[in-house]
Tab-separated table of N, CA and C in Angstrom:
chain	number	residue	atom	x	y	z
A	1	UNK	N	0.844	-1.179	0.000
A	1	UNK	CA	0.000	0.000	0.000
A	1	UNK	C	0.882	1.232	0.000
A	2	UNK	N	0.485	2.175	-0.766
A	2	UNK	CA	1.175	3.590	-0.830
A	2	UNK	C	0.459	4.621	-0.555
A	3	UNK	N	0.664	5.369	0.270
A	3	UNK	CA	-0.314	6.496	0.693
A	3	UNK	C	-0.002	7.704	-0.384
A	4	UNK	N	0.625	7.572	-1.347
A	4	UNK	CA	0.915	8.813	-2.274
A	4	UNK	C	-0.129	9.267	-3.275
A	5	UNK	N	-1.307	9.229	-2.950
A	5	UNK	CA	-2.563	9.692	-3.721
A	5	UNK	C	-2.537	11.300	-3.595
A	6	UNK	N	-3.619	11.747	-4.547
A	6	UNK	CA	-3.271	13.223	-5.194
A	6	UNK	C	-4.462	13.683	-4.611
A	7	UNK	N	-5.237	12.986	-3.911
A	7	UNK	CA	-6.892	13.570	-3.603
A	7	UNK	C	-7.198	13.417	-1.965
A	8	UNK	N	-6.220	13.261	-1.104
A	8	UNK	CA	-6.322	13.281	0.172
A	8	UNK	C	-6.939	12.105	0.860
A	9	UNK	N	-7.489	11.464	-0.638
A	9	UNK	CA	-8.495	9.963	-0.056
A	9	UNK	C	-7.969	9.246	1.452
A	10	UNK	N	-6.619	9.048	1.995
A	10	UNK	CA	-7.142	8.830	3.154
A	10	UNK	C	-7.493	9.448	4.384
A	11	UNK	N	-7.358	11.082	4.212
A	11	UNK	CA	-7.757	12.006	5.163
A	11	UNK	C	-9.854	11.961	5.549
A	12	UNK	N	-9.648	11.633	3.784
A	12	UNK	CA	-11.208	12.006	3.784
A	12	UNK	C	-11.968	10.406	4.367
A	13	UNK	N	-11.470	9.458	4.362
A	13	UNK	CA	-11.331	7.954	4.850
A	13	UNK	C	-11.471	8.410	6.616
A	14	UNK	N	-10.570	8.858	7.219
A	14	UNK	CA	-10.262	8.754	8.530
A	14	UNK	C	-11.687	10.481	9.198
A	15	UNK	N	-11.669	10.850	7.973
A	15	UNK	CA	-12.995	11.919	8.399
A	15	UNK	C	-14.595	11.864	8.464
A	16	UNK	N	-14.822	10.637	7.195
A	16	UNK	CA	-15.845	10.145	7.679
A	16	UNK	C	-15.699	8.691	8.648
A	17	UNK	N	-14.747	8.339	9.216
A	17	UNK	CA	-14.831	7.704	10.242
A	17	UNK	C	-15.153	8.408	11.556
A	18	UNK	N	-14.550	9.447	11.854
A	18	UNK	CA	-14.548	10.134	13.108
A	18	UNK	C	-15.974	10.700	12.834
A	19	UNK	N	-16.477	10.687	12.411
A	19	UNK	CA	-18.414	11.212	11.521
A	19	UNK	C	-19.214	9.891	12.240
A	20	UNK	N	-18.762	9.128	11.804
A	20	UNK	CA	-19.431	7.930	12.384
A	20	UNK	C	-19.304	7.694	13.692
A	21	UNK	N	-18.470	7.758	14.368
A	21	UNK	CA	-17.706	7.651	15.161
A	21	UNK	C	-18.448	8.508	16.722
A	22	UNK	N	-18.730	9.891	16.278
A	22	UNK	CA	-19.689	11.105	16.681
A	22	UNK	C	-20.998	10.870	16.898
A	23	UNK	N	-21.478	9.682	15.738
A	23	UNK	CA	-22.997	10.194	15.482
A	23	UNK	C	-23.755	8.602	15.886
A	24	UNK	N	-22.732	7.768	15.993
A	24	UNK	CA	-23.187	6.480	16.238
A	24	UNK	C	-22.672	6.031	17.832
A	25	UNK	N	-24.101	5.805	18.707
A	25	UNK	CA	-23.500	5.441	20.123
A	25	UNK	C	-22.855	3.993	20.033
A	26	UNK	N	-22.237	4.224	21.012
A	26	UNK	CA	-20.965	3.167	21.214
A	26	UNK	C	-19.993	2.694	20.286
A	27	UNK	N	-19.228	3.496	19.682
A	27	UNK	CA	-18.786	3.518	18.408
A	27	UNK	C	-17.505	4.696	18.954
A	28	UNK	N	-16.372	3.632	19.293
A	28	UNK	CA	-15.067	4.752	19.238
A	28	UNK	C	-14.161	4.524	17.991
A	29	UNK	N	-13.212	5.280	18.655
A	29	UNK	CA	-12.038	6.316	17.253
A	29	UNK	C	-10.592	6.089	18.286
A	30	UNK	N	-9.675	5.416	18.021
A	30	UNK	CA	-8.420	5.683	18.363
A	30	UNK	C	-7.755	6.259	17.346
A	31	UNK	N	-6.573	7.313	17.727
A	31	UNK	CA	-5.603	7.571	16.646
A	31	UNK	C	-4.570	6.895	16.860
A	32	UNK	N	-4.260	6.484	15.800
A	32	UNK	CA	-3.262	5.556	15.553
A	32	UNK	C	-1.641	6.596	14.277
A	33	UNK	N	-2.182	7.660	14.250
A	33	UNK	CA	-1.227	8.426	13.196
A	33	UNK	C	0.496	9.124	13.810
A	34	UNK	N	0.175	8.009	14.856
A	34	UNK	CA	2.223	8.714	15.507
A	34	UNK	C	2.484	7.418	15.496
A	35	UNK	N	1.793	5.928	15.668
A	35	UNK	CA	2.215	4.721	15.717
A	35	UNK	C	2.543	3.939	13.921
A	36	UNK	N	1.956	5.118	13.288
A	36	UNK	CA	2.271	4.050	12.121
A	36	UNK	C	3.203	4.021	11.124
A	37	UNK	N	3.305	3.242	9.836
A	37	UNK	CA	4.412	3.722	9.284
A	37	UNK	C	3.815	4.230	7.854
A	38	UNK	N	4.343	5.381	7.026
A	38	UNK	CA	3.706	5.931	5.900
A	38	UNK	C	3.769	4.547	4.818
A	39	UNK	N	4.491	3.541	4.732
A	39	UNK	CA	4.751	2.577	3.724
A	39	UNK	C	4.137	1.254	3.911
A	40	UNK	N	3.587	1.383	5.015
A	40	UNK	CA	2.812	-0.165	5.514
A	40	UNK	C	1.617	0.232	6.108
A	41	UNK	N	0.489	-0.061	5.285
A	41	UNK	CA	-1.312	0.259	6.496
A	41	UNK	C	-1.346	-0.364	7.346
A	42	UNK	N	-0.573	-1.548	7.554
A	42	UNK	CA	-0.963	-2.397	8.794
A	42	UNK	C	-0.093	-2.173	9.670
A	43	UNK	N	-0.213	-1.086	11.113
A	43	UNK	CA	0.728	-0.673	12.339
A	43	UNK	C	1.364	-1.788	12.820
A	44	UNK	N	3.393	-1.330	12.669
A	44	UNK	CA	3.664	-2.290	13.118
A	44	UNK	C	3.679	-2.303	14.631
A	45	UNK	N	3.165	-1.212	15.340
A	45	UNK	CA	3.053	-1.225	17.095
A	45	UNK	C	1.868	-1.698	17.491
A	46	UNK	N	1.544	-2.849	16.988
A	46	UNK	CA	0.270	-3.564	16.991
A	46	UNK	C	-0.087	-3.192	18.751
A	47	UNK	N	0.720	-3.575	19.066
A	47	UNK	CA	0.344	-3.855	20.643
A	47	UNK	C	0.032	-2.216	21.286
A	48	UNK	N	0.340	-1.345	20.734
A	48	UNK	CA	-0.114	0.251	21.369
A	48	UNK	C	-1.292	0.250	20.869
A	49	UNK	N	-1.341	-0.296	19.505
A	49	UNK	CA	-2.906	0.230	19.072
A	49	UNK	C	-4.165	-0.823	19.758
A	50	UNK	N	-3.648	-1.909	20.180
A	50	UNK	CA	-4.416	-2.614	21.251
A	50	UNK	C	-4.530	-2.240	22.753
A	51	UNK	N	-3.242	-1.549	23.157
A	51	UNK	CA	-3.490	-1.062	24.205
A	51	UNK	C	-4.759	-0.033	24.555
A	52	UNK	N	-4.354	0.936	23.228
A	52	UNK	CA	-5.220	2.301	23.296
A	52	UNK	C	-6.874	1.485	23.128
A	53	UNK	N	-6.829	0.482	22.157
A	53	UNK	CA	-8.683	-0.195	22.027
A	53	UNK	C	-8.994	-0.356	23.278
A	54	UNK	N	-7.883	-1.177	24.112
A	54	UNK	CA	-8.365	-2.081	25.163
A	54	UNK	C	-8.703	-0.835	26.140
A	55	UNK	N	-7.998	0.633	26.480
A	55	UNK	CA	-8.823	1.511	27.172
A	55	UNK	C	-9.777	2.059	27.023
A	56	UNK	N	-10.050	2.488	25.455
A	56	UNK	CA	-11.335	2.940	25.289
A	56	UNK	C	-12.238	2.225	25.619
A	57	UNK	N	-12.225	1.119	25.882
A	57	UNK	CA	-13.213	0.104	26.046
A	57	UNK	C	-13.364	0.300	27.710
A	58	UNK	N	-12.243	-0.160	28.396
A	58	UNK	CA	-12.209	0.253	29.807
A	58	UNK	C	-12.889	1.260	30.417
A	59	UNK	N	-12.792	2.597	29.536
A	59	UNK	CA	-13.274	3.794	29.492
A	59	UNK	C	-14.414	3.916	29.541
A	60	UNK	N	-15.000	3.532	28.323
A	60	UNK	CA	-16.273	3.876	27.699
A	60	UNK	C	-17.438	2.771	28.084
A	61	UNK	N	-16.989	1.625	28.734
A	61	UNK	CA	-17.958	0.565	28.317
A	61	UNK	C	-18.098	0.038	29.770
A	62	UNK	N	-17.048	0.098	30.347
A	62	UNK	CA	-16.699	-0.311	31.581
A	62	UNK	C	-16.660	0.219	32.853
A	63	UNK	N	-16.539	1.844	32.597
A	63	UNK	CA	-16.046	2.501	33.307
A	63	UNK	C	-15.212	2.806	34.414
A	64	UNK	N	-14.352	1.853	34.004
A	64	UNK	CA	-12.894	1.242	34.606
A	64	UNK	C	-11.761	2.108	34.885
A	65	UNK	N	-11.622	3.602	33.532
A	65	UNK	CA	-10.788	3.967	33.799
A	65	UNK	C	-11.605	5.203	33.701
A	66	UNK	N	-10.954	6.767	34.286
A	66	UNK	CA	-11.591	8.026	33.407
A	66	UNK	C	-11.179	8.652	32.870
A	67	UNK	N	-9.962	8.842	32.559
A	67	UNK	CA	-9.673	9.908	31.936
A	67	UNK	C	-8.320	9.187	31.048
A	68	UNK	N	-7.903	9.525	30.191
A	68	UNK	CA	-6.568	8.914	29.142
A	68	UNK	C	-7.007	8.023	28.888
A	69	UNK	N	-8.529	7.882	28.095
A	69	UNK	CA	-8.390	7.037	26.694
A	69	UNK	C	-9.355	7.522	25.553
A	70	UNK	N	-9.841	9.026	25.739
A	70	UNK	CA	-9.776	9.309	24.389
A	70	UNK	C	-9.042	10.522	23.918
A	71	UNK	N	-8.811	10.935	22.402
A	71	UNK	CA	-7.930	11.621	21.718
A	71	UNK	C	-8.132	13.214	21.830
A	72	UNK	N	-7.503	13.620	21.755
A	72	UNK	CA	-7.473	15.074	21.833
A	72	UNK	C	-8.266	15.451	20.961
A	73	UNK	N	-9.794	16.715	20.927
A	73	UNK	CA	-10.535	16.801	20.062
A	73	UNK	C	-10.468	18.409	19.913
A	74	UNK	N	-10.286	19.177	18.502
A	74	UNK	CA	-10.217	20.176	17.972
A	74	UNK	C	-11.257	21.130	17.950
A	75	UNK	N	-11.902	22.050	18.179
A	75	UNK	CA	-12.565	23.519	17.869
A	75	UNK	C	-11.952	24.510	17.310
A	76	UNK	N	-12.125	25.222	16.577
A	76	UNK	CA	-11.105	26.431	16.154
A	76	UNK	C	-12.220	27.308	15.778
A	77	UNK	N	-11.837	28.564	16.246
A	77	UNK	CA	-12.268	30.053	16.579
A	77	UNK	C	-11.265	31.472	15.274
A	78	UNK	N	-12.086	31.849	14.586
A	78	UNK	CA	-10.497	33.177	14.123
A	78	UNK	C	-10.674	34.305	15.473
A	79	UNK	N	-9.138	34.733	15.080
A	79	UNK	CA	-8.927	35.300	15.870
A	79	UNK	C	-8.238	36.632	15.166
A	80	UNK	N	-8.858	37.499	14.113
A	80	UNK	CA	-8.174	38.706	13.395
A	80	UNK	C	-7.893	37.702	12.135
A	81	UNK	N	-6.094	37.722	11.873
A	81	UNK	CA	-5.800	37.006	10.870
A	81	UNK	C	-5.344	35.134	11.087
A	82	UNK	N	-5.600	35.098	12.291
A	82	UNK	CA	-5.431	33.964	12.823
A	82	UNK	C	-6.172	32.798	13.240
A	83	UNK	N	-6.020	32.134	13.509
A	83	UNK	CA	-7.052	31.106	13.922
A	83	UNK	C	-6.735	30.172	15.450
A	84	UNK	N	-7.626	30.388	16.383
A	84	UNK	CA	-7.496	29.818	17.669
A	84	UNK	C	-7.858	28.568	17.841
A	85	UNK	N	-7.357	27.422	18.032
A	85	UNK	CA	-7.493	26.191	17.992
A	85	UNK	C	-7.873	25.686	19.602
A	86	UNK	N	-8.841	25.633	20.220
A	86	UNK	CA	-9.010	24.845	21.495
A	86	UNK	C	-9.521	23.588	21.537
A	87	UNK	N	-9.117	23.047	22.608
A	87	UNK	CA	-8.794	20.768	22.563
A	87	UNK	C	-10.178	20.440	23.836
A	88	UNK	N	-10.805	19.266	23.725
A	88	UNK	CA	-11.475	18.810	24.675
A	88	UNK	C	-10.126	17.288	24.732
A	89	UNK	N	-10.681	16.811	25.939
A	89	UNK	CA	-10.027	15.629	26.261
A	89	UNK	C	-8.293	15.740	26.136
A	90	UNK	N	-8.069	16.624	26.684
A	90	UNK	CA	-6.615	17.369	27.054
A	90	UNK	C	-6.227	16.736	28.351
A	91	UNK	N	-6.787	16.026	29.151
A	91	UNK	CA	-5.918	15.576	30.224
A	91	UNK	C	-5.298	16.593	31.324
A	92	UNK	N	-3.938	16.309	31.160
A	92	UNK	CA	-3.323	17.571	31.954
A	92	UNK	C	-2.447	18.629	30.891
A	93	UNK	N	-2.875	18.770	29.840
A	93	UNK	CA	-2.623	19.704	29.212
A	93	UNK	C	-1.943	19.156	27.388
A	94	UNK	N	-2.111	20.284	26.718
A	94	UNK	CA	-1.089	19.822	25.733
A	94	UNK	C	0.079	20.052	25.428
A	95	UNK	N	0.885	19.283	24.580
A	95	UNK	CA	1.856	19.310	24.345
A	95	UNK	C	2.858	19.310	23.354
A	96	UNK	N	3.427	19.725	22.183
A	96	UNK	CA	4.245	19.236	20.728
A	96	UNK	C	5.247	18.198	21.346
A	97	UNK	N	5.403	17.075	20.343
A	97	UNK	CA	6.975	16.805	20.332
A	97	UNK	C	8.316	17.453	19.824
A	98	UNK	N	7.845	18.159	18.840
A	98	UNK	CA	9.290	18.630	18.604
A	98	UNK	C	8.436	20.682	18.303
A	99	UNK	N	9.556	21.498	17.656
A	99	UNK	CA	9.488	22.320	17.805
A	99	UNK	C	8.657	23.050	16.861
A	100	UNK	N	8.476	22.467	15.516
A	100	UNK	CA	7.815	22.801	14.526
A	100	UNK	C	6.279	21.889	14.765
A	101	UNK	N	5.039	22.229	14.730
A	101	UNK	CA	4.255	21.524	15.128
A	101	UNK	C	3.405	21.306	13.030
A	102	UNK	N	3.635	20.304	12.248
A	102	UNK	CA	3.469	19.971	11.210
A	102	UNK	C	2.333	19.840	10.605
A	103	UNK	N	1.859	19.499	9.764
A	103	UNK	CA	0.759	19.477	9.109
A	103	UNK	C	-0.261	20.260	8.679
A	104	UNK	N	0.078	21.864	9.015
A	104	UNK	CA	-0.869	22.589	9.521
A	104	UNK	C	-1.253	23.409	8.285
A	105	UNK	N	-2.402	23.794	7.559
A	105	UNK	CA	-2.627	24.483	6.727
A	105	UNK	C	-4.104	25.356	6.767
A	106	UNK	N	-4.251	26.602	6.185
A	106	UNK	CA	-5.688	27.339	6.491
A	106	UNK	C	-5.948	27.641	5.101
A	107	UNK	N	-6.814	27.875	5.188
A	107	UNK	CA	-7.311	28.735	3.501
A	107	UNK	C	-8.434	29.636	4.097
A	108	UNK	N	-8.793	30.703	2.881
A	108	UNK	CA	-9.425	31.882	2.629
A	108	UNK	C	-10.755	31.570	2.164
A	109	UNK	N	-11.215	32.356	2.083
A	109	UNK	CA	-12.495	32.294	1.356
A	109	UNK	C	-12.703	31.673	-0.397
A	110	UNK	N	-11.668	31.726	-0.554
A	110	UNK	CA	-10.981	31.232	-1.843
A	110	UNK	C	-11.129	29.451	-1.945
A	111	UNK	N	-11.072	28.613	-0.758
A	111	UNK	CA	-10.843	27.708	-0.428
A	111	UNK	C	-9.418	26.709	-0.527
A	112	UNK	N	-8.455	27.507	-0.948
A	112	UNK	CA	-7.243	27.135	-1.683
A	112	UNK	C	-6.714	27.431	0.022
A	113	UNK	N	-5.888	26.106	0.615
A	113	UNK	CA	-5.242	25.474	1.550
A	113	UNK	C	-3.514	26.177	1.084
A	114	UNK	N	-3.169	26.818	2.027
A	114	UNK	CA	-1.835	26.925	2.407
A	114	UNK	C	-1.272	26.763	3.324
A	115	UNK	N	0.244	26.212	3.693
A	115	UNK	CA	0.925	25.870	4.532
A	115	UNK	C	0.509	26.963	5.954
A	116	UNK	N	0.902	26.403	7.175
A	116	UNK	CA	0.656	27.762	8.237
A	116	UNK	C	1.563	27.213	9.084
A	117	UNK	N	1.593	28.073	10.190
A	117	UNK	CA	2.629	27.833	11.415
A	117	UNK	C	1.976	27.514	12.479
A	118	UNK	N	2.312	27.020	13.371
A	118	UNK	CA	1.265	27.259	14.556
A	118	UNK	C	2.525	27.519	15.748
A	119	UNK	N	1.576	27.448	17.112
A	119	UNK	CA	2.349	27.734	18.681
A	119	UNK	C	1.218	27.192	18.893
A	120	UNK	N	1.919	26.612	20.482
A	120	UNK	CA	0.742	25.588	21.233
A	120	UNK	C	1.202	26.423	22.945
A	121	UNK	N	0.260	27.212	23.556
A	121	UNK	CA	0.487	27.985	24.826
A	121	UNK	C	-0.946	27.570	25.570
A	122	UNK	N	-0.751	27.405	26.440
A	122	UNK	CA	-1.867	26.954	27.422
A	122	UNK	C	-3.151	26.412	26.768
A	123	UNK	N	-2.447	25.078	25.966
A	123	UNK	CA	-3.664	24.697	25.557
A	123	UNK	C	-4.433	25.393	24.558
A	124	UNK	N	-3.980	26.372	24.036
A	124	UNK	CA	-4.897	26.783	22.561
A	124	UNK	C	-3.715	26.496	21.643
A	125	UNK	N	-3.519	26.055	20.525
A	125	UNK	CA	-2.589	25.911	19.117
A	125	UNK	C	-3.212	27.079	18.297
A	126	UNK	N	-2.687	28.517	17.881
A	126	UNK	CA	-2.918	29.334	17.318
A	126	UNK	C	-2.314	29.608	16.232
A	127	UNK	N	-2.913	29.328	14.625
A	127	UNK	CA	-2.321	29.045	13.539
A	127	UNK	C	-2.637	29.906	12.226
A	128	UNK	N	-1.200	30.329	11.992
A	128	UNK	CA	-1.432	31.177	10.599
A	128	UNK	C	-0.423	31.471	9.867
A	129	UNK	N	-0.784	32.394	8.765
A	129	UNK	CA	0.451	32.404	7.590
A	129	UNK	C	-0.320	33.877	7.211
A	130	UNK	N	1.208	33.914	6.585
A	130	UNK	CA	0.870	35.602	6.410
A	130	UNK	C	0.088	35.432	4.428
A	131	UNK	N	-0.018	34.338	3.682
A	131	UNK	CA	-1.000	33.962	2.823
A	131	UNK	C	-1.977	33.897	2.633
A	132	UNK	N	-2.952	34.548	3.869
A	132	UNK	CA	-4.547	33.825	4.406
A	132	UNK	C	-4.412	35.147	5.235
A	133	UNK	N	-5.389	36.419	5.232
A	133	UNK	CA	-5.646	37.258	5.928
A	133	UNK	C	-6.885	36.967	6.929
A	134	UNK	N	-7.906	36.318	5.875
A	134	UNK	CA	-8.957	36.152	6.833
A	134	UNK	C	-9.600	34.662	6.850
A	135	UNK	N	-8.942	33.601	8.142
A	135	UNK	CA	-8.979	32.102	7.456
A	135	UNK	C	-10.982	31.494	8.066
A	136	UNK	N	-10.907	30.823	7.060
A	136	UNK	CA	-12.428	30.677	7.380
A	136	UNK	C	-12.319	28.973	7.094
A	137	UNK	N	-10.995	28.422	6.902
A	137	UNK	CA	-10.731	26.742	7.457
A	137	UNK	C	-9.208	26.894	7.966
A	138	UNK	N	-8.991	25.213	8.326
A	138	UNK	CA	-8.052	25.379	9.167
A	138	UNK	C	-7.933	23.946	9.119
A	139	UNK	N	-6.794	22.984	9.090
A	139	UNK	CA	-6.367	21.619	8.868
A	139	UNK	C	-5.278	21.301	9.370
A	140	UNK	N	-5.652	19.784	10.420
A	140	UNK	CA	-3.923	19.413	10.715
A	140	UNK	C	-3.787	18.247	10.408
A	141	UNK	N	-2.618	17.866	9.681
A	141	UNK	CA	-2.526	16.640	9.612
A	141	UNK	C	-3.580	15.945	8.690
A	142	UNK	N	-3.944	17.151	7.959
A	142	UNK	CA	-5.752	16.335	6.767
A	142	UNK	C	-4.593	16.046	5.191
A	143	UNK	N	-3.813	14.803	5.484
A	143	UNK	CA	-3.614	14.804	3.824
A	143	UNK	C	-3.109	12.698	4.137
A	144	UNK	N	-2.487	11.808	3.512
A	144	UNK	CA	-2.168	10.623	3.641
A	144	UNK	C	-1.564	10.352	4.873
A	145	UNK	N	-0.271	10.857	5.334
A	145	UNK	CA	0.697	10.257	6.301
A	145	UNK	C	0.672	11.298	7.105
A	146	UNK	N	0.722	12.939	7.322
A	146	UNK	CA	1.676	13.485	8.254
A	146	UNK	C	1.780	12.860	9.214
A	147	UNK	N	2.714	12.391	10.163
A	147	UNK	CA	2.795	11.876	11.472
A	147	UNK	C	2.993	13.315	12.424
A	148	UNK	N	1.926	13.332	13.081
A	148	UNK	CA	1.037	14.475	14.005
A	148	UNK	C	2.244	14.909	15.224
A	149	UNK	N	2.316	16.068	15.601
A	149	UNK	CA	3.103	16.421	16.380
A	149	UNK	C	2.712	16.816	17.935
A	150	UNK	N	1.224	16.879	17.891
A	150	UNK	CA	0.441	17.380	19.201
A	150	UNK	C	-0.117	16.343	19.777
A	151	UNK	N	-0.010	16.601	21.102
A	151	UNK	CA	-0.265	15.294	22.346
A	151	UNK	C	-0.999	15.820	23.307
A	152	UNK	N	-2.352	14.767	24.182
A	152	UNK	CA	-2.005	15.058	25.394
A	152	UNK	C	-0.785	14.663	26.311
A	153	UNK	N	-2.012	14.717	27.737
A	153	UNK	CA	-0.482	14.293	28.596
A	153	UNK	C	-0.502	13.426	28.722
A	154	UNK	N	-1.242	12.125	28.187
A	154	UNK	CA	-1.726	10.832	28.298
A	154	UNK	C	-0.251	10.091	27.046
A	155	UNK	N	-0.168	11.122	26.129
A	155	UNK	CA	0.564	10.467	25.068
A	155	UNK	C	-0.002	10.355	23.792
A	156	UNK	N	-1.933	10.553	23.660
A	156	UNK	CA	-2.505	10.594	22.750
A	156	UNK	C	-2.661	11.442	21.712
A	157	UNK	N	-2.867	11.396	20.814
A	157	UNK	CA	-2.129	12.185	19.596
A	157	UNK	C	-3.199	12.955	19.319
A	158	UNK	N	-3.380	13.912	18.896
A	158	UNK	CA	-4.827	15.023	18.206
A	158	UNK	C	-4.888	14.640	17.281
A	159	UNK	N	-6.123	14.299	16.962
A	159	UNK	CA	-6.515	13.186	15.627
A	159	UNK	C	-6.718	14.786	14.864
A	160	UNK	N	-6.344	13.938	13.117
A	160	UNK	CA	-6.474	14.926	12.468
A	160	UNK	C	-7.787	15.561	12.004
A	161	UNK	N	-7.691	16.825	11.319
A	161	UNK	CA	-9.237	17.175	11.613
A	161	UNK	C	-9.010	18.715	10.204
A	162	UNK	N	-10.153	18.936	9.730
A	162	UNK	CA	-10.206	20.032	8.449
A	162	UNK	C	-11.745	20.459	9.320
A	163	UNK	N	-11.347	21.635	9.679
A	163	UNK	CA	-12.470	22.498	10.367
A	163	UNK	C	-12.575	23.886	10.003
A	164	UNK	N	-13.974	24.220	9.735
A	164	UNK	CA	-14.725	25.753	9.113
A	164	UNK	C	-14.194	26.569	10.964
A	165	UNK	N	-13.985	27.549	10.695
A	165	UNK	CA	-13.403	28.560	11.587
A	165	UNK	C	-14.642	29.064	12.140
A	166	UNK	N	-15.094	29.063	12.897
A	166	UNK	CA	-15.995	29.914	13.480
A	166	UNK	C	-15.518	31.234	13.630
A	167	UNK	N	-16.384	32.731	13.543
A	167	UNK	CA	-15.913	34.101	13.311
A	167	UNK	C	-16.067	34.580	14.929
C-alpha cells in the first residue's frame, strides 16, 4: 500500500470515520497516526494500538478507567488574521513533540489550503500564515501520512481534523 494519492483519499477515509464515530452510540475512534508507518497500512506497534482499544473500552464501556483514553478533540475560533485552535479531552494539558508543530494548513475564502505555522500555549494551538488574511478553514494533519506532532499528557495524539473557523 502507498499512501501517495493526489486527492487526500485517506484524510477524507479517517474523516468520515470520526463522523461515524460522533454520530453512532458506542462507536469509538483511536488515533493511531504517531504509531504508524507511511509505507505499511498495517501498524507495526500492533500492541499500542491494542493497548489504546483495550482503554477505550475500559473507558467507555466499563467505566474502569476516566480519563486517558480518548484523543485530543479540535474547535477552532479566528482570531483577526489567525485562527485559535481549542482541545477537549486534554488531560493535563497539551503538548508538541518537537518544535515545529506539522501538518498545519488554512485557507481563505478562496478555499485554496496553504501551509501555516502554529504555537501551542496553554492549551490553545494558534495558527497562521501571512497567505490567508482572513482564514475561514483550518487543517492538521488532513492529507495521507503526516505523522502528528500534538499530544495530550496521556501520550494521545490530536486526531487529524479540516475544520470551518468559526468568526
Amino acid at each position: 500500500f502507498n499512501y501517495a494519492s493526489s486527492n487526500n483519499g485517506p484524510a477524507l477515509v479517517r474523516e468520515a470515520q470520526q463522523q461515524v464515530a460522533d454520530m453512532v452510540p458506542s462507536v469509538g475512534l483511536i488515533p493511531t497516526i504517531d504509531i504508524g508507518d507511511v509505507n505499511n497500512i498495517h501498524p507495526a506497534k500492533k500492541s499500542q494500538v491494542g493497548e489504546r482499544l483495550a482503554n477505550m473500552a475500559l473507558g467507555r464501556v466499563y467505566g474502569r478507567i476516566t480519563d486517558g483514553f480518548e484523543a485530543p478533540r479540535a474547535e477552532a475560533v479566528r482570531q483577526k488574521s489567525a485562527v485559535s485552535v481549542r482541545f477537549a479531552n486534554v488531560a493535563e494539558g497539551m503538548k508538541a513533540s518537537s518544535k515545529e508543530i506539522k501538518g498545519l494548513e488554512v485557507a481563505g475564502a478562496d478555499g485554496i489550503f496553504r501551509p501555516a505555522k502554529g504555537t501551542l500555549k496553554n492549551n490553545v494551538l494558534t495558527v497562521k500564515t501571512s497567505e490567508v488574511k482572513s482564514p475561514v478553514k483550518v487543517r492538521y494533519c488532513f492529507d495521507d501520512a503526516t505523522e502528528g506532532t500534538v499530544f495530550n499528557s496521556f501520550g494521545l495524539p490530536l486526531l487529524p481534523f479540516s475544520l470551518s473557523v468559526e468568526p
